[in-house]
Coordinates of C-alpha atoms in Angstrom, one line a residue:
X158 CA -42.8 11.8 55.0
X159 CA -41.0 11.6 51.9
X160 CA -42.3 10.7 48.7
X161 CA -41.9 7.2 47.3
X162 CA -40.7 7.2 43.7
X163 CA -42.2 4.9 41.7
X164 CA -40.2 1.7 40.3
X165 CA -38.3 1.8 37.6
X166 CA -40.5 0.5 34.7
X167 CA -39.2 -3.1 33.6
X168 CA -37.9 -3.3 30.2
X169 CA -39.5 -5.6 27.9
X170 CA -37.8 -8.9 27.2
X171 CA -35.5 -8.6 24.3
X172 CA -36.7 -11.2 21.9
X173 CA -35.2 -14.2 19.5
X174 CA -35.0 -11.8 16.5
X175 CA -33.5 -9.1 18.3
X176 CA -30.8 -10.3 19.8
X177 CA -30.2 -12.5 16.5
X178 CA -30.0 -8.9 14.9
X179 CA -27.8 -7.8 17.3
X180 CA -25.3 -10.5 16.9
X181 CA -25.1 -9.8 13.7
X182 CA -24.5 -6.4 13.5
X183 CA -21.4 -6.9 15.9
X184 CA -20.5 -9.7 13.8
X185 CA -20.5 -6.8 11.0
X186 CA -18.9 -4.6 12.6
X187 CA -15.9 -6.7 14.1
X188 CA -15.1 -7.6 10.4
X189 CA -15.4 -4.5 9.0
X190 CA -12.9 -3.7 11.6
X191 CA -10.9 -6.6 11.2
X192 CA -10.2 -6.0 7.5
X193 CA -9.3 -2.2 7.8
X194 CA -6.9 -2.1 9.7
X195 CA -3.7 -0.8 7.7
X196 CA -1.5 -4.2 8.5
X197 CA -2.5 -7.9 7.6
X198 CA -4.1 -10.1 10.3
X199 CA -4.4 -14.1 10.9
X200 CA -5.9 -16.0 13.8
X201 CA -4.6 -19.5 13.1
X202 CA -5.6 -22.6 15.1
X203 CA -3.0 -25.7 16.5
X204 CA -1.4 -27.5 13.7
X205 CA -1.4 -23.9 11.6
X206 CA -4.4 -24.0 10.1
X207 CA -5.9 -20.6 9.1
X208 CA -9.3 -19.5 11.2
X209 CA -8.9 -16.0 9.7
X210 CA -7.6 -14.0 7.2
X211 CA -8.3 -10.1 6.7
X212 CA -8.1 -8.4 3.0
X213 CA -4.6 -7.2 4.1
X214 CA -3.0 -10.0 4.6
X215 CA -4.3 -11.6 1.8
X216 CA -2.9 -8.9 -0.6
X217 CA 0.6 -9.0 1.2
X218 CA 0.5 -12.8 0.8
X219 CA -1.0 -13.1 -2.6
X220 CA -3.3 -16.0 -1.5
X221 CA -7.4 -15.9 -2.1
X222 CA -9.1 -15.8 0.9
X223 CA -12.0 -17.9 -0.3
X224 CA -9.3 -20.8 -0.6
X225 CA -7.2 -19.4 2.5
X226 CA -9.8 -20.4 5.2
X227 CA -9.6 -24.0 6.9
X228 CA -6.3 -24.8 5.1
X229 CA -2.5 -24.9 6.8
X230 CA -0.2 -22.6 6.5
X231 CA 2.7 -25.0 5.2
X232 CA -0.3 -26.2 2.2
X233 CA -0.3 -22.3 0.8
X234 CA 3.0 -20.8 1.4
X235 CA 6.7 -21.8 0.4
X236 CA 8.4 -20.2 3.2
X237 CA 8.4 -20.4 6.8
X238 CA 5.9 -18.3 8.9
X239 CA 7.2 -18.9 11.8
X240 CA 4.0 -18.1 13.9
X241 CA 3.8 -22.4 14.0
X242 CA 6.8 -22.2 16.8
X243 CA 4.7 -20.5 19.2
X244 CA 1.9 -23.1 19.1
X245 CA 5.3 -25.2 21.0
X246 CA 6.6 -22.5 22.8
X247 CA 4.3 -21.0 24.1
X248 CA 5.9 -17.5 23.5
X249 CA 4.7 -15.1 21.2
X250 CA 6.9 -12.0 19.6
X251 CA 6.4 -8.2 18.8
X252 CA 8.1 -6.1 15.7
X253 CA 10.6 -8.8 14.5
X254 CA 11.8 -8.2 11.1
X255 CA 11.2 -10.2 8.5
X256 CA 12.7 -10.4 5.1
X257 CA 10.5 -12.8 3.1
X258 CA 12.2 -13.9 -0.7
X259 CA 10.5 -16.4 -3.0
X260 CA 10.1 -16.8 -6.3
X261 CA 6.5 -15.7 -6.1
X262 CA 7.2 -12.4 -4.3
X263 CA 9.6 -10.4 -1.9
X264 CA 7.9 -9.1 1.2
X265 CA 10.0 -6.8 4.0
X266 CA 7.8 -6.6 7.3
X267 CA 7.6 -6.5 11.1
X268 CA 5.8 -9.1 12.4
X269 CA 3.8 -9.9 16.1
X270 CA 2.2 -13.4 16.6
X271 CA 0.3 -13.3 20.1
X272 CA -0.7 -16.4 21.7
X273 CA -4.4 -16.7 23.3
X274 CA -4.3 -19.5 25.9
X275 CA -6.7 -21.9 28.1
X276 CA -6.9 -21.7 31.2
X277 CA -4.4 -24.5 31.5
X278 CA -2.1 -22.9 29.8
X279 CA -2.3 -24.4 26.2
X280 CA -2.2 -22.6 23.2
X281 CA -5.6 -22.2 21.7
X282 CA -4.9 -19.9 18.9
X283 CA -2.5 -17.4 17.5
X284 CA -3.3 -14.1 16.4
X285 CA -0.5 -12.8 14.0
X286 CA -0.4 -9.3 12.5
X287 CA 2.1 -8.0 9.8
X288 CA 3.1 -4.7 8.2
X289 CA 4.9 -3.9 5.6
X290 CA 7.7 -2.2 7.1
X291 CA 7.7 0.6 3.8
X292 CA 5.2 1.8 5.4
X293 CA 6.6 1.7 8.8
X294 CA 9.5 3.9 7.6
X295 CA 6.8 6.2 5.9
X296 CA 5.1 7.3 9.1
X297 CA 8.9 7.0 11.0
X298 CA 9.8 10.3 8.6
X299 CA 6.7 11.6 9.1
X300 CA 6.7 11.8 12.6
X301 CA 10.9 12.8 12.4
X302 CA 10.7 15.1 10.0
X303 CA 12.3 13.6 7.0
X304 CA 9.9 15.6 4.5
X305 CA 10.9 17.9 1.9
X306 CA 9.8 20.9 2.2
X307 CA 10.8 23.2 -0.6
X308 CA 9.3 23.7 -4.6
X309 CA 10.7 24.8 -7.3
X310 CA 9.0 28.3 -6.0
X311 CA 11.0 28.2 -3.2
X312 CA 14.5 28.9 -5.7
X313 CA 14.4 33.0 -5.6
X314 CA 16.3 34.5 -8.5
X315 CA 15.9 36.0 -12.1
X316 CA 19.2 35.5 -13.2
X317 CA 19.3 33.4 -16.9
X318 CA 21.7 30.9 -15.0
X319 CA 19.7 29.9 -12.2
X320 CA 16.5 29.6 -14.4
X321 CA 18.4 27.7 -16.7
X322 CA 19.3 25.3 -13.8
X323 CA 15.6 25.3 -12.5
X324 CA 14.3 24.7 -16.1
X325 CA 16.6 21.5 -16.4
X326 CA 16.1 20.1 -12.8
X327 CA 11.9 20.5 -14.1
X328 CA 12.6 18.1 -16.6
X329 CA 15.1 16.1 -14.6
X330 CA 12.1 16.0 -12.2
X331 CA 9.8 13.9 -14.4
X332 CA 12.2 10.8 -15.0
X333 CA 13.7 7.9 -12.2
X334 CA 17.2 8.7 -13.2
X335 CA 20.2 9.7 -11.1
X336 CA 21.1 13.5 -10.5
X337 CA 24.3 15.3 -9.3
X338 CA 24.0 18.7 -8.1
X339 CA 26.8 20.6 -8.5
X340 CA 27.7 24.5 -6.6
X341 CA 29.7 26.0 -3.6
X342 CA 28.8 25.4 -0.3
X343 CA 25.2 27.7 0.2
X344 CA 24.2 27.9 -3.2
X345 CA 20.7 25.9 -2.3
X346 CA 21.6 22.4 -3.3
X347 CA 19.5 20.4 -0.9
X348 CA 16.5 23.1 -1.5
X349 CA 16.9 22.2 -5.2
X350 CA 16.9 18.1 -4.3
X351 CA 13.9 18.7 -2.5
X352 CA 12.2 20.8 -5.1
X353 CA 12.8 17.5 -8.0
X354 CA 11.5 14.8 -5.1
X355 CA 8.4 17.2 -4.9
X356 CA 7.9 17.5 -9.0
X357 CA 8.4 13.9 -9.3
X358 CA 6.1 10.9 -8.7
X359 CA 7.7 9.9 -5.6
X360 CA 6.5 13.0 -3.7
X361 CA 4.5 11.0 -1.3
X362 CA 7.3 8.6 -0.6
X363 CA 10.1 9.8 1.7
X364 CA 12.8 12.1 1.2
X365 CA 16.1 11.5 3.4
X366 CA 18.8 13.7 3.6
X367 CA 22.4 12.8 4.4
X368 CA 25.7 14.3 5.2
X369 CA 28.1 12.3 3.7
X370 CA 30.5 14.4 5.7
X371 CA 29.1 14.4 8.7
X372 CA 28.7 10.8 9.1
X373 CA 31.7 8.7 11.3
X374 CA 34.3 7.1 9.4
X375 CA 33.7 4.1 11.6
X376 CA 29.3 4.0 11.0
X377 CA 29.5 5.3 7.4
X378 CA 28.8 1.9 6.1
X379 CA 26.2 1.1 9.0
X380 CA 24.0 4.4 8.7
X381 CA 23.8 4.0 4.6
X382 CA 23.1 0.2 4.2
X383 CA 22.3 -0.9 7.8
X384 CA 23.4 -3.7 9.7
X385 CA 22.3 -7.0 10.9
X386 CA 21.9 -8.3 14.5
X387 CA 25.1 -8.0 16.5
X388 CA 27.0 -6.9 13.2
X389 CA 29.7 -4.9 15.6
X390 CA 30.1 -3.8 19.1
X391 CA 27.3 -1.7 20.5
X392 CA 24.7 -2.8 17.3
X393 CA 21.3 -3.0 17.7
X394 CA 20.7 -6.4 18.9
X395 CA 17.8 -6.5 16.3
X396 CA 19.4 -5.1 13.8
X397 CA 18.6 -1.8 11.7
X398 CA 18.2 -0.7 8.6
X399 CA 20.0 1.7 6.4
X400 CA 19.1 5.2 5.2
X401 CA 18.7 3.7 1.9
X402 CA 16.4 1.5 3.1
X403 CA 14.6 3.9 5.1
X404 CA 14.3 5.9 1.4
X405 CA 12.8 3.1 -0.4
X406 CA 10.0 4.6 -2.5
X407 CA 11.1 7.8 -2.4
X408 CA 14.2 9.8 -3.0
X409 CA 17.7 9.9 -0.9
X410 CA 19.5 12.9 -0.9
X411 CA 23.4 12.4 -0.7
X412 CA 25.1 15.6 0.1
X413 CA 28.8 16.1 0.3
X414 CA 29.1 12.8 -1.7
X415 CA 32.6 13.6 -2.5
X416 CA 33.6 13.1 0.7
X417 CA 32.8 9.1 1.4
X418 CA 35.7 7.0 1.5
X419 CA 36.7 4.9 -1.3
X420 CA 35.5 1.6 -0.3
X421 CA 32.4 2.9 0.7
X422 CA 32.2 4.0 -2.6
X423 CA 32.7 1.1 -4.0
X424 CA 29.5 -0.1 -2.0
X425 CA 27.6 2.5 -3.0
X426 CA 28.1 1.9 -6.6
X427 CA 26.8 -1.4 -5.9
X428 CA 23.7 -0.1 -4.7
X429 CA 22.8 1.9 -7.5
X430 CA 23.8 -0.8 -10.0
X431 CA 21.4 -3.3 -8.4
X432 CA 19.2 -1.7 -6.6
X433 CA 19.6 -3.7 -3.7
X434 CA 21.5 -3.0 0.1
X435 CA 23.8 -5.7 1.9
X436 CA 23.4 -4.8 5.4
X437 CA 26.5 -4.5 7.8
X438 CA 27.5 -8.3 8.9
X439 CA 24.9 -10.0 6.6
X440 CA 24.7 -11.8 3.4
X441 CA 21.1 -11.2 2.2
X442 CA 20.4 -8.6 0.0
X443 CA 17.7 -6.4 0.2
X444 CA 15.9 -4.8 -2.7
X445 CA 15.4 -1.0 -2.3
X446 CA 13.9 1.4 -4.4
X447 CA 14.9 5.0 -4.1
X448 CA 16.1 7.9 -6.3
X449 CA 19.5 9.2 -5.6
X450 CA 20.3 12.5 -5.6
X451 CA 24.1 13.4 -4.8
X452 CA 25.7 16.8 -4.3
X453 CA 29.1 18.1 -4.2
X454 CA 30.6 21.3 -3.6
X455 CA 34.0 19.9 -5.1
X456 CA 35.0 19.3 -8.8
X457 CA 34.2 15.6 -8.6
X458 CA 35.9 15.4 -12.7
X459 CA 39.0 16.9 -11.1
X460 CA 39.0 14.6 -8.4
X461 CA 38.6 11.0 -10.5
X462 CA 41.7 12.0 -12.6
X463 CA 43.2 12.5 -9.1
X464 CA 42.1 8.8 -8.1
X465 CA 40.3 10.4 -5.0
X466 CA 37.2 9.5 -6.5
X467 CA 35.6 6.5 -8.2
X468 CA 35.1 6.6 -12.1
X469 CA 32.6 4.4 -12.2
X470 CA 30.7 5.9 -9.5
X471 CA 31.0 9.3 -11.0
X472 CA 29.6 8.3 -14.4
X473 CA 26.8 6.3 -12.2
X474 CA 25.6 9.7 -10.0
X475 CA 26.5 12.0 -13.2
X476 CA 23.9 10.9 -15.7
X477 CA 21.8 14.6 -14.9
X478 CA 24.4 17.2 -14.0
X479 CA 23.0 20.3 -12.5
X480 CA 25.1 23.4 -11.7
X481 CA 23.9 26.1 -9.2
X482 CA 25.7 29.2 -9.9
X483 CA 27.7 30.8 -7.2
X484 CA 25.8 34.5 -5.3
X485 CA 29.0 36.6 -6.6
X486 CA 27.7 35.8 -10.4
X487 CA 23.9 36.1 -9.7
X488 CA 24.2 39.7 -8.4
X489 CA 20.8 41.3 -9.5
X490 CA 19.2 38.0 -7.0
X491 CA 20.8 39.6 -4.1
X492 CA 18.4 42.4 -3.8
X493 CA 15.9 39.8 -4.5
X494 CA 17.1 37.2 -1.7
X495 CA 17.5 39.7 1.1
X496 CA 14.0 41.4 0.4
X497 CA 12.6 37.7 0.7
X498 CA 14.9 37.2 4.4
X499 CA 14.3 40.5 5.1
X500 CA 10.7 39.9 5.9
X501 CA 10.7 36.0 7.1
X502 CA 12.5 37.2 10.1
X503 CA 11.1 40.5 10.3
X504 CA 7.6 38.4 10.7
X505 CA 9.0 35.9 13.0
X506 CA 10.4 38.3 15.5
X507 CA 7.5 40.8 15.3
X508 CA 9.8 44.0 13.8
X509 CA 8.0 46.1 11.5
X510 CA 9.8 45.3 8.0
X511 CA 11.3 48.0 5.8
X512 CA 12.3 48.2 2.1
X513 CA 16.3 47.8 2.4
X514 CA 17.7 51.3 2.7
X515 CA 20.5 52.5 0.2
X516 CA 23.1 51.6 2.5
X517 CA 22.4 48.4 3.6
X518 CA 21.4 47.7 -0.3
X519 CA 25.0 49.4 -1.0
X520 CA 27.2 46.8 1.4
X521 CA 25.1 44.1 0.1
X522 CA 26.3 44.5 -3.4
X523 CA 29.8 45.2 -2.7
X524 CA 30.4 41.7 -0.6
X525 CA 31.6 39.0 -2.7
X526 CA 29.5 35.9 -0.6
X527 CA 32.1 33.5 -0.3
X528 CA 29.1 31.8 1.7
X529 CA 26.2 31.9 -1.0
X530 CA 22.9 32.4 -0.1
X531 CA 23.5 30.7 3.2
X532 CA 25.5 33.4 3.9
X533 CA 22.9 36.1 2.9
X534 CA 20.6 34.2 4.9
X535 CA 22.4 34.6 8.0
X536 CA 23.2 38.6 7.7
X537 CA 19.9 39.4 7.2
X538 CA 19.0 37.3 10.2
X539 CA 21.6 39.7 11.9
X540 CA 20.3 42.7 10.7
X541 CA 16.4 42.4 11.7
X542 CA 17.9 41.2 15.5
X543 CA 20.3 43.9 15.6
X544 CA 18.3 47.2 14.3
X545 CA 16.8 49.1 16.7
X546 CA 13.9 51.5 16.5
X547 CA 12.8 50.2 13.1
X548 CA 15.7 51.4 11.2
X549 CA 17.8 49.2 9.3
X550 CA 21.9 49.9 10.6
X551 CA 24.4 48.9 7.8
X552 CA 26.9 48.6 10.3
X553 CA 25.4 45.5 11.9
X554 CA 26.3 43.7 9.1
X555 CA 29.9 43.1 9.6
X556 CA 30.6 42.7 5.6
X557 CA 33.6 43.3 4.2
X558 CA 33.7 44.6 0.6
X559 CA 35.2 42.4 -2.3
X560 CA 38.8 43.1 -2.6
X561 CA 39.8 45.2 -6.0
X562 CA 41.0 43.0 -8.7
X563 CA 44.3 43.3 -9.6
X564 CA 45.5 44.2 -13.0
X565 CA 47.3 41.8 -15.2
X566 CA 49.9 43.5 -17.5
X567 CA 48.7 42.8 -21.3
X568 CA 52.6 41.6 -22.0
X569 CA 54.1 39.7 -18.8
X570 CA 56.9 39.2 -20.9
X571 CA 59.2 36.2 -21.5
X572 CA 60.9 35.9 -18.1
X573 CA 58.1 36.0 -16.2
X574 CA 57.5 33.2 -13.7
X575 CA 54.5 31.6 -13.9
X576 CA 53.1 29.8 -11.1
X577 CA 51.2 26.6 -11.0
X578 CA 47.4 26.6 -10.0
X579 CA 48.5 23.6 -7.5
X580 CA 51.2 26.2 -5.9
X581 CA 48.3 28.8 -5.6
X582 CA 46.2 27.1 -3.9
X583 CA 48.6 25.9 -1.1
X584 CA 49.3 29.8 -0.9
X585 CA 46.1 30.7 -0.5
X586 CA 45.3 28.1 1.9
X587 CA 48.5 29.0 3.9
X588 CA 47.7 32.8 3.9
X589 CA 44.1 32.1 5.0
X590 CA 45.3 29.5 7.9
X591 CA 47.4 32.4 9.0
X592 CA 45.2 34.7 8.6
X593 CA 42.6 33.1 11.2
X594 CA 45.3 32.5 13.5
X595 CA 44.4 28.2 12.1
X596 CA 41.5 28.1 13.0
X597 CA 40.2 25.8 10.6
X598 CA 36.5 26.4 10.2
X599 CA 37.1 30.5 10.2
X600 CA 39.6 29.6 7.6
X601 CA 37.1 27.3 5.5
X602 CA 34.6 30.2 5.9
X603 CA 37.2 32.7 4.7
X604 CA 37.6 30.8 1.6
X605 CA 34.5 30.0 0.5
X606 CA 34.6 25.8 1.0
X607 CA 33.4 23.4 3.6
X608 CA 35.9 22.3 6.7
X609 CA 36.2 18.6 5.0
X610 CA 37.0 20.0 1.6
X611 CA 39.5 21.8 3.7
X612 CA 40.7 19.3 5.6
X613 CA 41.2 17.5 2.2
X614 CA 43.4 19.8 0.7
X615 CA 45.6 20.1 3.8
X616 CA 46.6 16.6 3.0
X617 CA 46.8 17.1 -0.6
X618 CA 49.5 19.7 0.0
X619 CA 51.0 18.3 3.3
X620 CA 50.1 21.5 5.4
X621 CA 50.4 21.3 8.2
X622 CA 48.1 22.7 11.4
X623 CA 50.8 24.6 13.4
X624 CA 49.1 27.0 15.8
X625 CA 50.7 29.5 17.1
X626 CA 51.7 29.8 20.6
X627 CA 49.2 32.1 22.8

């Protein structure tokens, strides 16, 4: 027969001062809880009267929570909460933005008021949470990507021009005020924005990149500043904010800045005169706080007296200048440049790396970079994919040596016809056009400019894109 286990012994009864110990340790531990959590918190009963109030929500409200409990809403605030209207409704709310302005304090948060109701269906309480929504964007860029990566060690060079440049942008690092980057297209523009929002005190904020170019005609205004709830067709019904927004406490990185229309200009200068953002279709401002740092691969001085770009807003993005010199003056960095290349991709795809034979060293020096350091970037790329057996092929490369210079007579004499600079440049655009058979982004490449700035000048000189039959 099989054995009988014995019962299971019978715990003691739990006494008066246990449970009573017990209580309050969960009591302990639901608060602790309560006021850590990284967003305010309030249970509030009918009529609005505060149950609960968490350290958070204090802080974002400036009330004292000794004073806070057992009081209304309406007694300690001088806006409207809004969480009352659910005690009649019924219906609570998730993530609606709130833009809260008083004289006390601004406050810019999502908020979610959830009802808890009988069985009856009346509302017995509301429990309402809030976050600021600085912090919202914070974690968005985090999770996106939006982080600057790049140092000042990241800038590879020896030559006295770039150091110069680095050695000013250290300094520029350490203050709040605007900077414009100046350089061709490659020179390392956005690596040197990143490097000053990593030097300065806004490191842990958020860095956001935009390409002014890039950006619709149509959603310019939209994507910078944001828009409000049904601003235009096909808008977020709740609204959105604006990269400048989305930037607030850190820095925002304007590339191509040359590029925006003027009366998006005119907005901009706006924003960095007031620090504050009008969203698309709204009349409430909305304070931001972010360093602007604008680029251009164009001679923005050249431009104003042109009346293609604001005065005002040059003067306003100009108050640090910073030049990055062009590769074809920096030539003892290329050696430098395509060593570094050389063995990032060499690591990445698993190829032994090797010091750069003469040849390869050879048709590095003789190419004149029309692309920068972008453009060194990508040939090297090339050249660890393309070599085979561990040897480094020169051919691969596909550069083309800088043409000789031509010599200029020392007398050109009296009767000489001089052409003007304007009347070069639609040559040279024309010849390159023709040359690529107008195809407009081989052309840009050809000359050493990005498409827009290219597309720009065809309109300055009314050339026209005539392709050729096939």
């Amino acid at each position: 027969m099989p054995t009988k286990r014995p019962p299971a012994p019978v715990p003691a009864a739990t006494s008066p001062d246990d449970l009573l110990e017990r209580q309050g340790q969960l009591i302990e531990e639901l608060q602790t809880l309560v006021n850590h959590v990284p967003y305010g918190l309030m249970v509030l009963e009918p009529g609005g009267v505060v149950r609960h109030l968490n350290a958070e929500a204090a802080r974002q409200l400036r009330l004292p929570r000794h004073l806070a409990q057992g009081r209304t809403l309406g007694s300690l605030l001088d806006f409207d909460t809004m969480v009352e209207q659910v005690f009649l409704t019924g219906e609570g709310y998730t993530d609606r933005e709130r833009v809260i302005s008083t004289p006390r304090f601004q406050l810019h948060v999502l908020d979610t008021a959830v009802p808890v109701k009988a069985a009856d269906g009346r509302v017995l309480s509301v429990v309402n949470t809030f976050r600021e929504i600085s912090g919202v964007h914070r974690l968005a860029d985090r999770l996106a990507g939006s982080q600057a990566r790049h140092t000042f060690d990241s800038m590879i060079g020896q030559s006295p021009a770039l150091r110069a440049t680095i050695a000013a942008a250290r300094k520029a690092a350490a203050g709040q005020a605007n900077v414009l980057l100046c350089g061709e297209s490659g020179t390392g523009k956005e690596v040197l924005a990143q490097a000053i929002h990593n030097a300065s005190a806004r490191r842990e904020g958020p860095f956001i990149a935009v390409n002014s170019a890039a950006l619709p005609r149509d959603l310019i205004e939209s994507e910078l500043f944001g828009h409000a709830p049904g601003a235009f067709t096909g808008a977020q019904r709740e609204g959105r904010p604006g990269k400048f927004e989305a930037a607030s406490g850190g820095t925002i990185f304007l590339d191509e800045v040359s590029e925006l229309p003027l009366d998006v200009q005119a907005k901009l200068l706006r924003v960095l005169q007031e620090r504050e953002v009008v969203r698309l279709g709204s009349t409430r401002a909305v304070r931001v706080d972010a360093r602007v740092v604008t680029a251009s691969n164009r001679d923005l001085h050249a431009m104003v007296a042109r009346k293609e770009f604001r005065e005002d807003l040059y003067y306003r993005c100009h108050v640090i200048a910073l030049t990055l010199p062009p590769l074809r003056e920096r030539p003892a960095d290329v050696a430098l440049l395509a060593t570094h290349f050389l063995a990032r991709y060499g690591a990445a795809l698993g190829k032994p790396v090797h010091a750069l034979p003469p040849a390869v060293l050879a048709a590095l020096l003789q190419h004149p970079w029309p692309g920068n350091v972008r453009e060194l970037e990508n040939a090297m790329e090339r050249l660890v994919n393309l070599s085979e057996g561990g040897t480094l092929d020169a051919s691969v490369l596909g550069l083309v040596p800088a043409p000789p210079v031509a010599q200029t007579p020392a007398d050109p004499g009296p009767n000489t016809e001089v052409r003007s600079l304007r009347a070069a440049e639609r040559e040279t655009i024309v010849h390159a056009l023709k040359a690529h058979r107008f195809n407009v982004t081989r052309a840009a490449q050809a000359l050493g400019i990005a498409k827009p700035t290219l597309y720009a000048k065809l309109r300055l000189h009314g050339i026209p894109l005539e392709r050729p039959l096939s």
